[in-house]
Amino acid sequence: MIYVIGIFISVFLASLLLTKAGRHRADMILGVWMIVVGLHLFAYYSLLTGLMYEYPFLIGSTLPFPFLHGPLLFLYAFALTKPRALRVRVWLVHSLLPVGIILSTVPFFLLPAARKAYVFQHEGEGYETYLLITNILLSLSGILYIYLTNRLLQQHKKRLVDIFSNQEKVNLDWLRFLFYGMGLIWVSIILSFSDELTFSLATVFVVLIGYFGIRQAGIFTNQALPDADEPVAEGEFTAPEEPEPATQKSKYAKSGLTPDAASELHARLKDLMDSEKLFLQPELTLVELASHLDIHPNYLSQTINEMEGASFYDYINGMRIEEFKRRVSLAENQKFTLLALAFDCGFNSKSAFNRVFKKATGLSPSQYAQAATRV
């Protein structure tokens, strides 16, 4: 019964994704993935119930599906985090193994129904070498795509600090959920746990995708993130990863921003922040700040990285902390809570404020406030 539930939920989610208004490429990939999951569950269900032997064309249909999940997870993550870089070449590279496996199963599908049934009922008799090779390839595929997807998540996490000043609504929770869920299923496959456990985990995974996917809100449902690997063109923005000191000079070696221009832009930035205090805006982004300066976001990001030695996220939150420290020391502000002052300074969550403040000062906000009021 649990597999039937998984099948219907997969089809339901796929229909939502493939028919929703304003769908993006990532929605299409996830929708196709849900169809693949549903078909995989149905193929296994037909094997368990004997339905497969009543309809011999189904025999062997379970073989190609496991090789599709890793690439689809990766391509979905790729479409969310680097949408403009998802070109035909990427599709082709990650289609090679699944297509190869599908083609390798054609001779088996062409066998007489009785022969196919015999092979399945006798644990792959006559196909031992083929099954050994495919099992090894499946394990390697799982490890590879878990690694590739994790690398995408880490790269994406680094890019966020150069784009947003607050990240509570701009998070990776949805992708992390998919990543860890698939990781758990791949562990079950690689360690050769029972098929019943693996497919039960897959069904629970689909149910949770439905639950969390419907609740998911934030950047992945209302805008695509700028792509760090796309060439800079007029009107486009590519967010660089947070620079390391040893590589920063070479990182901007091809930049069109001269040192003099960077110094001039830095001075304008400081004047703007002093006069308009844009950092008080909780949802301030690099693109918005660049528009105030009438400058390309890439150049502004480079200036902050080089002149301030910080990411956009750290730069803006550093100014918010200084503003908080100024306000908390004023006698007329003693009637306000620390959290109220933090929100007035541009923070939008208690946890983010406490984390950033402790990292910058080594003290909790309350410890700092107590010390400030004693002065």
XYZ file of C-alpha atoms in Angstrom:
375
model
C 0.000 0.000 0.000
C 2.827 2.389 0.826
C 4.199 2.105 -2.709
C 0.790 2.943 -4.202
C 0.720 6.097 -2.063
C 4.176 7.016 -3.326
C 3.117 6.460 -6.944
C 0.050 8.685 -6.664
C 1.910 11.437 -4.815
C 4.663 11.387 -7.453
C 2.123 11.794 -10.252
C 0.298 14.519 -8.318
C 3.485 16.509 -7.685
C 4.564 16.108 -11.301
C 1.226 17.449 -12.513
C 1.536 20.460 -10.199
C 5.050 21.234 -11.357
C 4.510 20.719 -15.074
C 1.284 22.728 -15.278
C 1.896 25.593 -12.859
C 1.974 29.124 -14.201
C 5.366 30.738 -14.579
C 7.225 27.462 -14.313
C 10.983 27.532 -14.804
C 13.393 24.964 -16.163
C 14.037 23.719 -12.632
C 10.312 23.042 -12.191
C 10.312 21.003 -15.392
C 13.299 18.948 -14.243
C 11.749 18.267 -10.842
C 8.461 17.371 -12.537
C 10.201 14.881 -14.822
C 12.093 13.506 -11.822
C 8.803 12.921 -9.979
C 7.491 11.029 -13.023
C 10.641 8.892 -13.017
C 10.231 8.209 -9.287
C 6.584 7.263 -9.814
C 7.436 4.927 -12.688
C 10.253 3.373 -10.663
C 7.925 2.735 -7.733
C 5.307 1.296 -10.090
C 7.867 -1.026 -11.702
C 8.916 -2.313 -8.274
C 5.287 -2.638 -7.163
C 4.502 -4.675 -10.287
C 7.423 -6.966 -9.445
C 6.245 -7.475 -5.855
C 2.641 -8.181 -6.800
C 3.410 -10.371 -9.811
C 1.771 -7.882 -12.151
C 5.029 -7.781 -14.087
C 4.637 -11.427 -15.109
C 1.069 -10.873 -16.289
C 2.331 -8.086 -18.545
C 5.751 -9.324 -19.733
C 6.695 -6.014 -21.354
C 7.178 -4.722 -17.792
C 9.842 -7.320 -16.982
C 13.184 -5.563 -16.607
C 11.654 -2.098 -16.447
C 13.235 -1.536 -13.031
C 16.787 -1.724 -14.420
C 17.367 1.767 -15.938
C 15.550 3.906 -13.347
C 18.224 3.975 -10.590
C 20.668 5.588 -13.021
C 18.328 8.537 -13.611
C 17.953 9.789 -10.032
C 21.509 11.048 -9.524
C 21.665 13.065 -12.764
C 18.174 14.509 -12.204
C 19.054 15.608 -8.663
C 22.216 17.268 -9.954
C 20.496 18.910 -12.929
C 17.721 20.214 -10.677
C 20.262 21.734 -8.290
C 22.173 23.112 -11.280
C 19.020 24.699 -12.725
C 18.281 26.396 -9.399
C 21.743 27.694 -8.612
C 23.294 28.279 -12.059
C 20.340 28.506 -14.463
C 22.071 30.329 -17.304
C 24.938 27.836 -17.393
C 22.620 24.862 -17.963
C 23.405 24.432 -21.629
C 23.068 21.505 -24.013
C 26.590 20.285 -23.222
C 25.694 19.835 -19.544
C 22.596 17.840 -20.481
C 24.567 15.639 -22.858
C 27.369 14.870 -20.402
C 24.977 13.827 -17.651
C 22.790 11.819 -20.014
C 25.602 9.546 -21.199
C 25.428 6.921 -18.444
C 21.603 6.684 -18.241
C 21.301 6.452 -22.037
C 24.085 3.865 -22.127
C 22.315 1.742 -19.513
C 18.994 2.009 -21.343
C 20.619 0.917 -24.610
C 22.358 -1.976 -22.854
C 18.979 -3.324 -21.676
C 17.498 -3.439 -25.196
C 18.744 -7.004 -25.936
C 17.098 -8.209 -22.720
C 13.788 -6.528 -23.565
C 13.822 -8.245 -26.978
C 13.958 -11.700 -25.374
C 10.830 -13.881 -25.331
C 8.588 -13.222 -22.332
C 9.216 -16.672 -20.850
C 12.980 -16.188 -20.991
C 12.791 -12.771 -19.323
C 10.562 -14.159 -16.582
C 12.976 -17.045 -16.004
C 15.935 -14.663 -15.622
C 14.085 -12.545 -13.087
C 12.796 -15.514 -11.125
C 16.299 -17.002 -10.922
C 18.141 -13.895 -9.689
C 19.559 -12.850 -13.049
C 20.823 -16.236 -14.181
C 22.936 -15.784 -17.296
C 23.379 -12.082 -16.642
C 25.639 -12.249 -13.598
C 28.489 -10.280 -15.201
C 26.126 -7.644 -16.555
C 24.472 -7.197 -13.154
C 27.852 -6.996 -11.413
C 29.004 -4.241 -13.772
C 25.753 -2.283 -13.494
C 25.782 -2.548 -9.692
C 29.322 -1.164 -9.580
C 28.376 1.628 -11.986
C 25.283 2.409 -9.921
C 27.305 2.740 -6.716
C 29.879 4.941 -8.443
C 27.092 7.023 -9.973
C 25.508 7.594 -6.571
C 28.793 8.659 -4.985
C 29.638 10.915 -7.941
C 26.318 12.759 -7.990
C 26.177 13.204 -4.237
C 29.647 14.774 -4.486
C 28.751 16.971 -7.474
C 25.515 18.174 -5.884
C 27.230 18.913 -2.584
C 29.875 20.925 -4.433
C 27.131 22.944 -6.133
C 25.550 23.682 -2.754
C 28.843 24.836 -1.272
C 29.603 27.079 -4.259
C 26.114 28.525 -4.093
C 26.429 29.192 -0.368
C 29.608 31.192 -0.994
C 27.917 33.261 -3.695
C 25.035 34.249 -1.427
C 27.282 36.369 0.811
C 28.160 38.567 -2.167
C 24.535 39.193 -3.094
C 22.351 39.431 0.018
C 22.709 41.276 3.308
C 20.165 39.015 5.028
C 19.886 35.343 4.183
C 17.066 34.060 6.375
C 14.650 34.021 3.417
C 17.368 33.119 0.954
C 18.422 29.678 2.037
C 19.409 26.279 0.787
C 17.047 24.277 2.996
C 15.022 22.890 0.100
C 18.071 21.704 -1.828
C 19.685 20.381 1.345
C 16.557 18.345 2.019
C 16.696 16.805 -1.459
C 20.436 16.238 -1.121
C 20.266 14.482 2.254
C 17.172 12.514 1.283
C 18.809 11.154 -1.850
C 22.023 10.613 0.082
C 20.195 8.364 2.544
C 18.647 6.364 -0.287
C 22.019 5.992 -2.009
C 23.566 4.730 1.240
C 20.843 2.086 1.363
C 21.621 1.075 -2.231
C 25.416 1.083 -1.905
C 25.362 -0.922 1.338
C 23.005 -3.425 -0.315
C 20.192 -3.085 2.183
C 16.946 -4.806 1.230
C 14.955 -3.518 -1.730
C 11.958 -3.139 0.557
C 13.876 -0.681 2.750
C 15.230 1.261 -0.223
C 11.836 1.670 -1.880
C 10.159 2.451 1.436
C 12.708 5.225 1.942
C 12.015 6.434 -1.600
C 8.287 6.568 -0.864
C 8.799 8.513 2.353
C 11.136 10.805 0.422
C 8.406 11.533 -2.136
C 5.850 12.242 0.603
C 8.257 14.666 2.263
C 8.993 16.330 -1.080
C 5.284 16.996 -1.360
C 5.040 18.355 2.166
C 8.121 20.549 2.182
C 7.846 21.484 -1.478
C 4.389 22.956 -1.042
C 5.555 24.884 2.033
C 8.797 26.043 0.448
C 9.052 29.791 -0.080
C 11.936 32.111 -0.851
C 14.416 32.639 -3.565
C 13.877 29.369 -5.393
C 10.195 30.114 -5.987
C 10.300 33.770 -6.953
C 13.604 34.527 -8.639
C 16.648 32.835 -10.078
C 19.972 33.521 -8.484
C 22.635 35.317 -10.504
C 25.098 32.907 -12.025
C 28.725 33.133 -11.025
C 30.033 31.361 -14.098
C 28.207 33.332 -16.782
C 30.313 35.845 -18.770
C 29.593 39.463 -17.924
C 27.517 41.198 -20.559
C 25.660 44.472 -20.607
C 22.806 44.334 -18.120
C 23.940 41.053 -16.594
C 25.362 40.384 -13.167
C 27.636 37.568 -12.068
C 28.391 37.239 -8.391
C 31.960 36.208 -7.600
C 32.726 33.779 -4.859
C 34.120 35.166 -1.649
C 37.776 35.860 -2.389
C 40.734 34.321 -0.635
C 43.597 36.745 0.064
C 46.110 34.711 -1.921
C 43.960 34.576 -5.024
C 42.159 37.921 -4.922
C 44.649 39.738 -7.161
C 44.469 37.113 -9.899
C 40.712 36.830 -9.448
C 40.206 40.375 -10.715
C 43.129 40.403 -13.155
C 40.772 40.731 -16.132
C 38.432 43.213 -14.483
C 37.751 46.501 -16.256
C 37.751 48.357 -12.933
C 41.014 50.297 -12.513
C 42.523 50.965 -9.056
C 41.716 54.669 -9.348
C 38.126 53.925 -10.317
C 37.832 51.470 -7.424
C 39.098 54.103 -4.973
C 36.637 56.649 -6.332
C 33.785 54.138 -6.118
C 34.783 53.222 -2.565
C 34.651 56.879 -1.537
C 31.208 57.264 -3.116
C 30.039 54.125 -1.352
C 31.161 55.432 2.036
C 29.493 58.792 1.434
C 26.257 57.073 0.422
C 26.256 54.837 3.484
C 27.030 57.749 5.815
C 24.328 59.976 4.353
C 21.494 57.569 3.546
C 22.292 54.604 5.813
C 20.977 52.115 3.282
C 22.211 49.278 5.478
C 19.151 49.891 7.668
C 17.040 48.290 4.936
C 16.666 44.613 5.962
C 16.359 43.266 2.411
C 19.171 45.317 0.869
C 20.962 43.461 -1.935
C 24.114 44.126 -3.900
C 22.092 44.855 -7.032
C 19.960 47.450 -5.223
C 22.991 49.143 -3.707
C 24.730 49.198 -7.091
C 21.693 50.902 -8.622
C 22.015 53.740 -6.083
C 25.605 54.231 -7.214
C 24.774 53.741 -10.897
C 27.506 51.112 -11.171
C 27.639 47.501 -12.356
C 27.123 45.087 -9.412
C 30.298 43.196 -10.340
C 32.394 46.330 -9.893
C 30.730 47.139 -6.584
C 31.344 43.599 -5.354
C 34.996 43.839 -6.415
C 35.384 47.181 -4.637
C 33.927 45.840 -1.393
C 36.059 42.695 -1.610
C 39.289 44.595 -2.275
C 38.813 47.829 -0.324
C 36.984 46.442 2.685
C 38.410 42.923 2.614
C 34.910 41.569 3.117
C 31.963 40.075 1.315
C 28.867 42.183 0.725
C 27.112 40.283 3.526
C 29.876 40.950 6.061
C 30.283 44.569 4.956
C 26.612 45.488 5.375
C 26.182 43.578 8.617
C 29.356 45.144 9.979
C 27.763 48.555 9.474
C 24.576 47.342 11.129
C 26.571 46.193 14.140
C 28.292 49.563 14.454
C 24.913 51.291 14.270
C 23.554 48.970 16.957
C 26.544 49.684 19.194
C 25.956 53.413 18.765
C 22.254 53.187 19.538
C 22.514 50.835 22.491
C 24.866 53.254 24.244
C 22.328 56.112 24.100
C 20.369 56.696 27.300
C 17.122 57.404 25.454
C 17.231 53.932 23.922
C 17.326 52.031 27.209
C 13.540 51.640 27.064
C 13.845 49.487 23.926
C 14.743 45.814 23.864
C 17.992 44.750 22.243
C 16.049 42.875 19.588
C 13.988 45.953 18.736
C 17.176 47.954 18.289
C 18.666 45.186 16.166
C 15.631 45.181 13.890
C 15.839 48.968 13.588
C 19.456 48.534 12.485
C 18.536 46.254 9.589
C 18.652 42.742 11.029
C 15.574 40.636 10.421
C 16.008 37.713 12.803
C 17.253 37.217 16.339
C 19.426 34.231 15.450
C 21.193 36.054 12.609
C 21.783 39.114 14.778
C 23.229 37.104 17.673
C 25.441 35.064 15.359
C 26.823 38.037 13.434
C 27.315 40.157 16.553
C 29.150 37.401 18.450
C 31.387 36.738 15.451
C 32.290 40.427 15.119
C 32.758 41.362 18.779
C 33.350 38.138 20.667
C 30.474 39.115 22.977
C 26.774 38.437 22.992
C 24.568 41.508 22.443
C 23.448 41.460 26.085
C 27.043 41.278 27.337
C 27.995 44.212 25.157
C 24.934 46.214 26.233
C 25.715 45.666 29.915
C 29.281 46.839 29.404
C 28.122 49.853 27.379
C 25.638 51.028 30.010
C 28.290 50.877 32.740
C 30.547 53.289 30.859
